[in-house]
Tab-separated table of C-alpha atoms and ligand atoms in Angstrom:
chain	number	residue	atom	x	y	z
Z	91	MET	CA	0.330	-0.048	0.233
Z	92	ARG	CA	1.289	3.426	-0.864
Z	93	LYS	CA	0.547	6.465	1.600
Z	94	VAL	CA	-0.918	9.172	-0.243
Z	95	ALA	CA	-2.440	12.802	0.098
Z	96	ILE	CA	-5.035	14.646	-1.441
Z	97	PHE	CA	-4.954	18.214	-1.599
Z	98	GLY	CA	-8.532	20.050	-2.366
Z	99	SER	CA	-10.280	23.017	-1.955
Z	100	GLY	CA	-13.940	22.384	-3.621
Z	101	THR	CA	-16.619	19.826	-4.050
Z	102	GLY	CA	-13.678	17.089	-4.065
Z	103	SER	CA	-15.764	15.055	-6.751
Z	104	ASN	CA	-12.078	13.976	-8.010
Z	105	PHE	CA	-11.245	13.502	-4.673
Z	106	GLU	CA	-14.287	10.435	-4.729
Z	107	LYS	CA	-13.399	8.950	-7.898
Z	108	ILE	CA	-9.621	8.346	-6.572
Z	109	ALA	CA	-10.670	7.131	-3.006
Z	110	ASP	CA	-13.733	5.125	-4.506
Z	111	HIS	CA	-11.861	3.249	-7.180
Z	112	PRO	CA	-12.223	-0.433	-6.756
Z	113	LEU	CA	-8.379	-0.779	-8.310
Z	114	LEU	CA	-6.830	1.617	-6.356
Z	115	LYS	CA	-8.251	0.766	-3.626
Z	116	LYS	CA	-6.011	-2.489	-3.359
Z	117	GLU	CA	-3.259	0.188	-4.215
Z	118	ILE	CA	-3.529	3.097	-2.249
Z	119	SER	CA	-4.281	4.189	1.604
Z	120	ILE	CA	-5.403	8.365	1.428
Z	121	ASP	CA	-4.046	8.982	4.705
Z	122	LEU	CA	-5.273	12.615	5.004
Z	123	VAL	CA	-6.977	15.277	3.143
Z	124	ILE	CA	-5.610	18.834	2.526
Z	125	CYS	CA	-7.736	21.804	2.240
Z	126	ASP	CA	-7.607	25.056	2.198
Z	127	LYS	CA	-11.214	25.949	2.499
Z	128	VAL	CA	-13.448	25.790	5.421
Z	129	GLY	CA	-16.853	24.071	4.824
Z	130	ALA	CA	-15.784	22.707	1.839
Z	131	ALA	CA	-17.594	19.598	0.089
Z	132	VAL	CA	-14.479	17.459	0.094
Z	133	ILE	CA	-13.690	18.054	3.776
Z	134	GLU	CA	-17.005	16.076	4.532
Z	135	LYS	CA	-16.620	13.388	1.641
Z	136	ALA	CA	-13.018	12.301	3.636
Z	137	GLU	CA	-14.739	12.494	6.649
Z	138	SER	CA	-17.496	10.475	5.770
Z	139	ARG	CA	-14.650	7.705	4.575
Z	140	GLY	CA	-13.314	7.790	8.120
Z	141	ILE	CA	-9.793	9.727	6.338
Z	142	LYS	CA	-8.064	12.666	8.237
Z	143	THR	CA	-8.376	16.006	7.293
Z	144	PHE	CA	-6.044	18.847	8.031
Z	145	VAL	CA	-7.921	21.981	7.116
Z	146	PHE	CA	-6.313	25.115	7.277
Z	147	SER	CA	-6.834	29.149	6.481
Z	148	ALA	CA	-4.395	30.452	4.654
Z	149	LYS	CA	-4.941	34.039	6.542
Z	150	ASP	CA	-4.105	32.302	9.976
Z	151	TYR	CA	-0.110	32.210	9.164
Z	152	GLN	CA	2.576	34.557	8.818
Z	153	ASP	CA	3.016	33.587	5.199
Z	154	LYS	CA	2.621	30.475	2.590
Z	155	VAL	CA	6.173	29.490	3.882
Z	156	SER	CA	4.589	28.965	7.653
Z	157	TYR	CA	1.264	26.851	6.625
Z	158	GLU	CA	3.219	24.755	4.154
Z	159	LYS	CA	6.039	24.296	6.873
Z	160	ASP	CA	2.830	22.867	8.589
Z	161	ILE	CA	1.569	20.854	6.050
Z	162	LEU	CA	4.825	19.042	5.019
Z	163	GLU	CA	5.422	18.279	8.528
Z	164	ARG	CA	1.914	16.323	8.070
Z	165	VAL	CA	2.242	14.758	4.940
Z	166	LYS	CA	5.945	14.300	4.988
Z	167	ASP	CA	5.136	10.470	5.426
Z	168	CYS	CA	3.420	10.318	2.074
Z	169	GLN	CA	5.018	9.012	-1.060
Z	170	TYR	CA	2.521	10.846	-3.052
Z	171	ILE	CA	0.078	13.606	-3.327
Z	172	PHE	CA	-2.656	14.334	-5.598
Z	173	LEU	CA	-4.298	17.716	-6.083
Z	174	ALA	CA	-7.637	17.387	-6.683
Z	175	GLY	CA	-8.867	20.866	-7.398
Z	176	TYR	CA	-6.457	22.746	-5.017
Z	177	MET	CA	-6.551	26.563	-5.620
Z	178	ARG	CA	-3.085	26.906	-4.344
Z	179	ILE	CA	0.086	27.328	-5.938
Z	180	ILE	CA	2.647	24.882	-4.681
Z	181	SER	CA	5.765	26.995	-3.521
Z	182	PRO	CA	9.348	26.098	-4.590
Z	183	TYR	CA	10.118	25.681	-0.895
Z	184	PHE	CA	7.625	22.882	-0.640
Z	185	LEU	CA	8.742	21.138	-3.793
Z	186	ASN	CA	12.294	21.548	-2.488
Z	187	ASN	CA	11.317	19.807	0.840
Z	188	TYR	CA	8.874	16.585	-0.490
Z	189	LYS	CA	10.463	13.556	-0.888
Z	190	GLY	CA	7.798	12.545	-3.483
Z	191	ILE	CA	5.827	12.777	-6.025
Z	192	ILE	CA	3.280	15.135	-7.088
Z	193	LEU	CA	0.551	15.068	-9.586
Z	194	ASN	CA	-1.934	17.611	-10.771
Z	195	LEU	CA	-4.945	17.700	-13.015
Z	196	HIS	CA	-5.930	20.557	-14.496
Z	197	PRO	CA	-8.922	21.261	-16.953
Z	198	SER	CA	-7.270	21.770	-20.227
Z	199	LEU	CA	-5.244	20.605	-23.075
Z	200	LEU	CA	-1.869	21.785	-21.294
Z	201	PRO	CA	0.146	23.491	-22.289
Z	202	LYS	CA	-2.887	25.248	-23.374
Z	203	TYR	CA	-5.138	27.857	-20.962
Z	204	LYS	CA	-3.060	27.642	-17.797
Z	205	GLY	CA	-4.309	29.120	-14.553
Z	206	LYS	CA	-7.543	29.936	-13.434
Z	207	ASP	CA	-11.218	29.423	-15.568
Z	208	ALA	CA	-9.615	27.134	-18.160
Z	209	ILE	CA	-12.616	25.856	-19.309
Z	210	LYS	CA	-14.216	29.145	-20.177
Z	211	GLN	CA	-10.824	30.519	-21.031
Z	212	ALA	CA	-10.982	27.519	-24.044
Z	213	PHE	CA	-14.782	27.634	-24.360
Z	214	ASP	CA	-14.901	31.644	-24.981
Z	215	ASN	CA	-11.689	31.380	-27.592
Z	216	LYS	CA	-13.850	29.050	-29.442
Z	217	GLU	CA	-11.981	26.291	-29.227
Z	218	LYS	CA	-13.112	23.082	-31.215
Z	219	GLU	CA	-11.955	20.655	-28.707
Z	220	ILE	CA	-11.248	21.110	-24.947
Z	221	GLY	CA	-9.911	18.588	-22.784
Z	222	ILE	CA	-7.636	17.915	-18.744
Z	223	SER	CA	-4.293	17.020	-18.574
Z	224	ILE	CA	-2.990	15.276	-15.547
Z	225	HIS	CA	0.572	16.551	-14.972
Z	226	TYR	CA	3.534	16.181	-12.529
Z	227	VAL	CA	3.866	19.458	-10.693
Z	228	ASN	CA	6.802	21.584	-10.775
Z	229	GLU	CA	7.931	25.590	-9.866
Z	230	GLU	CA	5.814	26.839	-12.932
Z	231	LEU	CA	2.215	27.460	-12.623
Z	232	ASP	CA	0.295	24.024	-14.682
Z	233	GLY	CA	3.691	23.860	-16.373
Z	234	GLY	CA	4.771	20.153	-14.741
Z	235	ASP	CA	5.539	17.303	-17.638
Z	236	VAL	CA	2.139	16.409	-19.152
Z	237	ILE	CA	1.598	12.312	-17.925
Z	238	ALA	CA	-2.192	11.863	-20.013
Z	239	GLN	CA	-4.493	13.842	-21.721
Z	240	ASP	CA	-8.210	13.319	-22.663
Z	241	LYS	CA	-10.446	15.519	-25.141
Z	242	LEU	CA	-13.767	16.095	-26.254
Z	243	LYS	CA	-15.442	17.956	-29.645
Z	244	VAL	CA	-17.418	21.075	-28.720
Z	245	LEU	CA	-20.763	20.650	-29.903
Z	246	GLU	CA	-22.521	23.446	-31.747
Z	247	GLU	CA	-25.393	23.220	-28.753
Z	248	ASP	CA	-22.923	23.144	-26.149
Z	249	THR	CA	-22.839	25.596	-23.487
Z	250	LEU	CA	-19.811	26.270	-20.810
Z	251	GLU	CA	-22.150	24.575	-18.254
Z	252	SER	CA	-22.456	21.617	-20.888
Z	253	VAL	CA	-19.025	21.251	-21.811
Z	254	THR	CA	-17.690	21.958	-18.040
Z	255	GLU	CA	-20.296	18.717	-17.122
Z	256	ARG	CA	-18.431	16.825	-19.789
Z	257	ILE	CA	-15.061	17.450	-19.215
Z	258	HIS	CA	-15.684	16.701	-15.340
Z	259	LYS	CA	-16.571	13.223	-16.790
Z	260	LEU	CA	-13.344	12.896	-18.390
Z	261	GLU	CA	-11.178	14.359	-14.991
Z	262	HIS	CA	-13.229	11.307	-13.205
Z	263	LYS	CA	-12.499	8.077	-15.363
Z	264	LEU	CA	-8.680	9.692	-16.099
Z	265	TYR	CA	-7.325	10.349	-13.208
Z	266	PRO	CA	-7.736	7.440	-11.418
Z	267	GLU	CA	-6.475	6.039	-14.299
Z	268	THR	CA	-3.634	7.720	-14.423
Z	269	ILE	CA	-2.739	7.314	-10.782
Z	270	LEU	CA	-2.915	3.879	-11.314
Z	271	LYS	CA	-0.566	3.540	-13.780
Z	272	ILE	CA	1.862	5.831	-12.238
Z	273	ILE	CA	1.929	4.025	-8.786
Z	274	THR	CA	1.889	0.571	-10.683
Z	275	ALA	CA	5.241	1.850	-12.527
Z	276	ASN	CA	6.863	3.127	-9.726
H	939	GRF	C1	-11.535	20.140	-11.324
H	939	GRF	O1	-12.548	20.728	-12.384
H	939	GRF	C2	-10.128	20.293	-11.904
H	939	GRF	O2	-9.565	19.908	-13.009
H	939	GRF	C3	-9.900	21.260	-11.340
H	939	GRF	O3	-10.286	21.414	-10.314
H	939	GRF	C4	-11.839	20.905	-10.759
H	939	GRF	C5	-11.798	20.436	-9.187
H	939	GRF	O4	-13.250	19.865	-8.714
H	939	GRF	N1	-8.003	21.956	-10.664
H	939	GRF	P1	-13.357	18.574	-7.777
H	939	GRF	O5	-13.098	19.621	-6.916
H	939	GRF	O6	-12.545	17.204	-7.622
H	939	GRF	O7	-15.033	18.211	-7.760
């Protein structure tokens, strides 16, 4: 069993798909969920599965390094960190001090549309195909090596909402599958 931590800030639908994946369940033990938003749905989803959570508010700390030190102490025994809707940038300090592998899920076909509101950016730009990427995390925002991607065709009748829903479906399938591949290869 590999010990992992999942970082999230929102609804936690990707967390759920990772936590409940039948094959992944045999390979990983989710030690901890880290969340920077008090009241985020991901917290309840973790607790209802008996998974420990660490919920923090950045404003309670002097600076980013202070809260990252706190997080590092809690995840130092985890071999992997999976970012799933975590809305904070991981600093070079954290990357230099964490010994495991960090993966992120980003809703665009990287290197296109890095950063916030990636689905909206692609949709507003009238892309014919939009998609998702799973990548290693490095010091550049959404900039680490891409491991896997999937995409869909934007239909004439699509709205931002319908495309977003379909993008989430791709994420829910590809992220657990990619995690499984990565951990069984390492
Ligand atoms: C996903 O769309 C992911 O690509 C982005 O944040 C969203 C998280 O959703 N980074 P959820 O919290 O997993 O439901």
